[in-house]
Amino acid sequence: MRRASGKPGALRFGACHNNAVSEASFVRPAVTVASIVERDGAFLLVRERTKAGLRLNQPAGHLEPGETLAQGASRETLEEAAWHVEPFALVGVYRWEAPDTGATFVRFAYAARALGHMRGQPLDHGIVDALWLGYDEIVARRGEHRSPLVIRCIDDYRAGRRFPLDFVQDVIGPGGGLR
């Protein structure tokens, strides 16, 4: 298999029959979801253990089969921060290449309302705690961010960037609801 370019994360092409590019010959980005939750001027973040040490991130993770993107963001927030949330808008879709591995991520970030805290609920493996931080403290702790997406998503949220939930259409299951 050879790279289409020398850049990490570039599309790769393998051996293909009749010079047609097969779907399996492309490097696939990881689809992730995140919740931007603001309450009384503070944002919900988690501290998580990573290979690079403790890092701050929004409650976020990988989409699971059969769930919508908004459902995934809500589930990840419950699992990582023990907060029930209700997504009400899409803030943005972000593509990021991790400089250390070249892995590509596509993040769907949702603005969400905090509905209730599940005190005593165990947090996902690797999550140390959930905390509410003001914007200035988040900026001051930029060196602890898991990725540049942390502040970018918050900045876009603060700038009023909102798209309706139906901006992204989920077509799931046999027929995908199509007639």
Short mmCIF file of C-alpha atoms in Angstrom, two decimals:
data_model
loop_
_atom_site.label_atom_id
_atom_site.label_comp_id
_atom_site.label_asym_id
_atom_site.label_seq_id
_atom_site.Cartn_x
_atom_site.Cartn_y
_atom_site.Cartn_z
CA MET A 1 0.00 0.00 0.00
CA ARG A 2 1.38 3.44 -0.79
CA ARG A 3 0.47 6.90 0.42
CA ALA A 4 -1.19 9.39 -1.88
CA SER A 5 1.19 11.98 -0.40
CA GLY A 6 3.92 12.06 2.20
CA LYS A 7 1.64 13.66 4.80
CA PRO A 8 0.41 11.58 7.76
CA GLY A 9 -3.28 10.81 7.53
CA ALA A 10 -3.35 11.21 3.76
CA LEU A 11 -5.57 8.97 1.68
CA ARG A 12 -3.92 5.67 0.89
CA PHE A 13 -4.53 3.57 -2.16
CA GLY A 14 -4.09 -0.18 -2.21
CA ALA A 15 -4.19 -2.72 -4.97
CA CYS A 16 -7.45 -2.33 -6.83
CA HIS A 17 -9.03 -4.45 -9.53
CA ASN A 18 -9.24 -2.77 -12.93
CA ASN A 19 -7.62 0.40 -11.47
CA ALA A 20 -10.87 1.21 -9.65
CA VAL A 21 -10.43 2.62 -6.17
CA SER A 22 -12.09 0.39 -3.62
CA GLU A 23 -13.85 1.83 -0.60
CA ALA A 24 -11.55 -0.17 1.69
CA SER A 25 -8.46 1.57 0.29
CA PHE A 26 -9.10 4.85 2.11
CA VAL A 27 -7.94 5.73 5.60
CA ARG A 28 -11.12 6.38 7.56
CA PRO A 29 -11.47 9.24 10.03
CA ALA A 30 -12.88 8.45 13.47
CA VAL A 31 -16.33 10.00 13.91
CA THR A 32 -16.64 11.57 17.35
CA VAL A 33 -19.33 13.54 19.16
CA ALA A 34 -19.01 16.15 21.90
CA SER A 35 -21.29 18.23 24.11
CA ILE A 36 -20.75 21.93 24.79
CA VAL A 37 -22.66 22.48 28.02
CA GLU A 38 -22.79 25.94 29.62
CA ARG A 39 -24.36 26.66 33.00
CA ASP A 40 -24.12 29.96 34.86
CA GLY A 41 -21.17 31.07 32.71
CA ALA A 42 -19.17 27.87 33.24
CA PHE A 43 -18.55 25.01 30.81
CA LEU A 44 -18.67 21.30 31.62
CA LEU A 45 -15.32 19.62 30.97
CA VAL A 46 -13.75 16.33 31.98
CA ARG A 47 -10.21 15.55 33.07
CA GLU A 48 -9.06 12.34 31.47
CA ARG A 49 -5.96 10.19 31.52
CA THR A 50 -4.23 10.03 28.14
CA LYS A 51 -0.83 8.87 26.89
CA ALA A 52 0.24 12.52 27.30
CA GLY A 53 -0.99 12.70 30.93
CA LEU A 54 -4.11 14.35 32.36
CA ARG A 55 -5.96 16.41 29.77
CA LEU A 56 -9.10 18.56 29.65
CA ASN A 57 -11.79 17.84 27.09
CA GLN A 58 -15.49 18.25 26.53
CA PRO A 59 -17.46 15.11 27.31
CA ALA A 60 -16.80 13.39 23.99
CA GLY A 61 -16.26 10.05 22.36
CA HIS A 62 -16.91 7.78 19.45
CA LEU A 63 -20.28 7.29 17.87
CA GLU A 64 -21.78 3.85 18.51
CA PRO A 65 -23.66 1.78 15.93
CA GLY A 66 -27.37 2.56 15.64
CA GLU A 67 -27.36 5.88 17.48
CA THR A 68 -27.83 9.34 16.05
CA LEU A 69 -25.07 11.88 16.44
CA ALA A 70 -27.07 13.88 19.01
CA GLN A 71 -27.86 10.68 20.97
CA GLY A 72 -24.15 9.85 20.98
CA ALA A 73 -23.27 13.28 22.39
CA SER A 74 -25.87 12.88 25.11
CA ARG A 75 -24.70 9.33 25.97
CA GLU A 76 -21.03 10.35 26.12
CA THR A 77 -21.88 13.21 28.49
CA LEU A 78 -23.71 10.84 30.82
CA GLU A 79 -20.91 8.24 30.70
CA GLU A 80 -18.02 10.67 31.10
CA ALA A 81 -19.46 13.42 33.29
CA ALA A 82 -22.56 11.82 34.91
CA TRP A 83 -24.77 14.60 33.54
CA HIS A 84 -28.02 14.10 31.64
CA VAL A 85 -28.08 16.65 28.83
CA GLU A 86 -30.36 17.57 25.95
CA PRO A 87 -28.66 18.65 22.73
CA PHE A 88 -30.47 21.63 21.20
CA ALA A 89 -28.18 22.71 18.33
CA LEU A 90 -25.19 21.65 16.29
CA VAL A 91 -22.28 24.03 16.93
CA GLY A 92 -20.05 22.69 14.20
CA VAL A 93 -18.31 19.84 12.43
CA TYR A 94 -14.53 19.81 12.82
CA ARG A 95 -11.79 17.76 11.15
CA TRP A 96 -8.56 17.41 13.10
CA GLU A 97 -5.37 15.45 12.46
CA ALA A 98 -3.48 14.46 15.59
CA PRO A 99 0.14 15.58 15.05
CA ASP A 100 1.63 12.71 17.05
CA THR A 101 -0.16 9.86 15.24
CA GLY A 102 -1.59 11.35 12.06
CA ALA A 103 -5.01 9.95 13.05
CA THR A 104 -7.91 11.95 11.62
CA PHE A 105 -10.99 12.78 13.66
CA VAL A 106 -14.27 14.33 12.55
CA ARG A 107 -16.06 15.83 15.56
CA PHE A 108 -19.72 16.80 15.67
CA ALA A 109 -20.06 19.27 18.55
CA TYR A 110 -23.51 19.88 20.02
CA ALA A 111 -24.74 22.65 22.30
CA ALA A 112 -26.63 20.94 25.11
CA ARG A 113 -28.69 21.90 28.18
CA ALA A 114 -27.76 20.38 31.54
CA LEU A 115 -30.82 18.52 32.85
CA GLY A 116 -29.52 16.77 35.94
CA HIS A 117 -26.47 15.33 37.65
CA MET A 118 -26.28 11.63 38.51
CA ARG A 119 -24.30 11.85 41.76
CA GLY A 120 -22.37 8.70 42.55
CA GLN A 121 -22.49 7.33 39.00
CA PRO A 122 -19.12 5.85 38.04
CA LEU A 123 -17.39 7.71 35.22
CA ASP A 124 -15.95 6.07 32.10
CA HIS A 125 -12.57 4.38 32.33
CA GLY A 126 -9.84 7.02 32.17
CA ILE A 127 -12.04 9.91 33.31
CA VAL A 128 -10.75 11.39 36.57
CA ASP A 129 -13.55 13.89 37.18
CA ALA A 130 -15.98 16.33 35.64
CA LEU A 131 -15.69 20.02 36.39
CA TRP A 132 -17.31 23.34 35.55
CA LEU A 133 -14.79 25.98 34.45
CA GLY A 134 -15.22 29.59 33.38
CA TYR A 135 -13.97 30.66 29.99
CA ASP A 136 -10.93 32.55 31.33
CA GLU A 137 -9.77 29.49 33.29
CA ILE A 138 -10.23 27.27 30.23
CA VAL A 139 -8.07 29.65 28.20
CA ALA A 140 -5.47 29.84 31.00
CA ARG A 141 -5.28 26.02 31.01
CA ARG A 142 -4.88 25.68 27.24
CA GLY A 143 -1.73 23.60 27.73
CA GLU A 144 -3.89 20.92 29.36
CA HIS A 145 -6.38 20.65 26.48
CA ARG A 146 -6.62 17.26 24.80
CA SER A 147 -6.72 18.93 21.40
CA PRO A 148 -7.26 22.37 19.85
CA LEU A 149 -10.90 21.34 19.36
CA VAL A 150 -11.61 22.07 23.06
CA ILE A 151 -11.24 25.84 22.79
CA ARG A 152 -12.34 26.03 19.13
CA CYS A 153 -15.74 24.47 19.93
CA ILE A 154 -16.23 26.74 22.95
CA ASP A 155 -15.23 29.83 20.94
CA ASP A 156 -17.69 28.92 18.19
CA TYR A 157 -20.42 28.33 20.80
CA ARG A 158 -19.68 31.71 22.44
CA ALA A 159 -19.80 33.39 19.02
CA GLY A 160 -23.38 32.14 18.65
CA ARG A 161 -22.68 29.53 16.01
CA ARG A 162 -25.74 27.25 15.92
CA PHE A 163 -27.29 24.97 13.34
CA PRO A 164 -30.60 23.17 13.80
CA LEU A 165 -30.42 19.55 14.96
CA ASP A 166 -31.87 18.41 11.64
CA PHE A 167 -28.94 20.03 9.79
CA VAL A 168 -27.40 16.54 9.91
CA GLN A 169 -29.72 13.82 8.68
CA ASP A 170 -29.29 10.40 10.27
CA VAL A 171 -30.17 7.58 7.88
CA ILE A 172 -30.01 4.48 10.08
CA GLY A 173 -31.12 0.90 9.57
CA PRO A 174 -32.55 -0.99 6.61
CA GLY A 175 -33.99 1.54 4.21
CA GLY A 176 -32.99 4.33 6.58
CA GLY A 177 -36.59 5.46 6.95
CA LEU A 178 -36.81 6.03 3.21
CA ARG A 179 -39.92 5.00 1.31
#
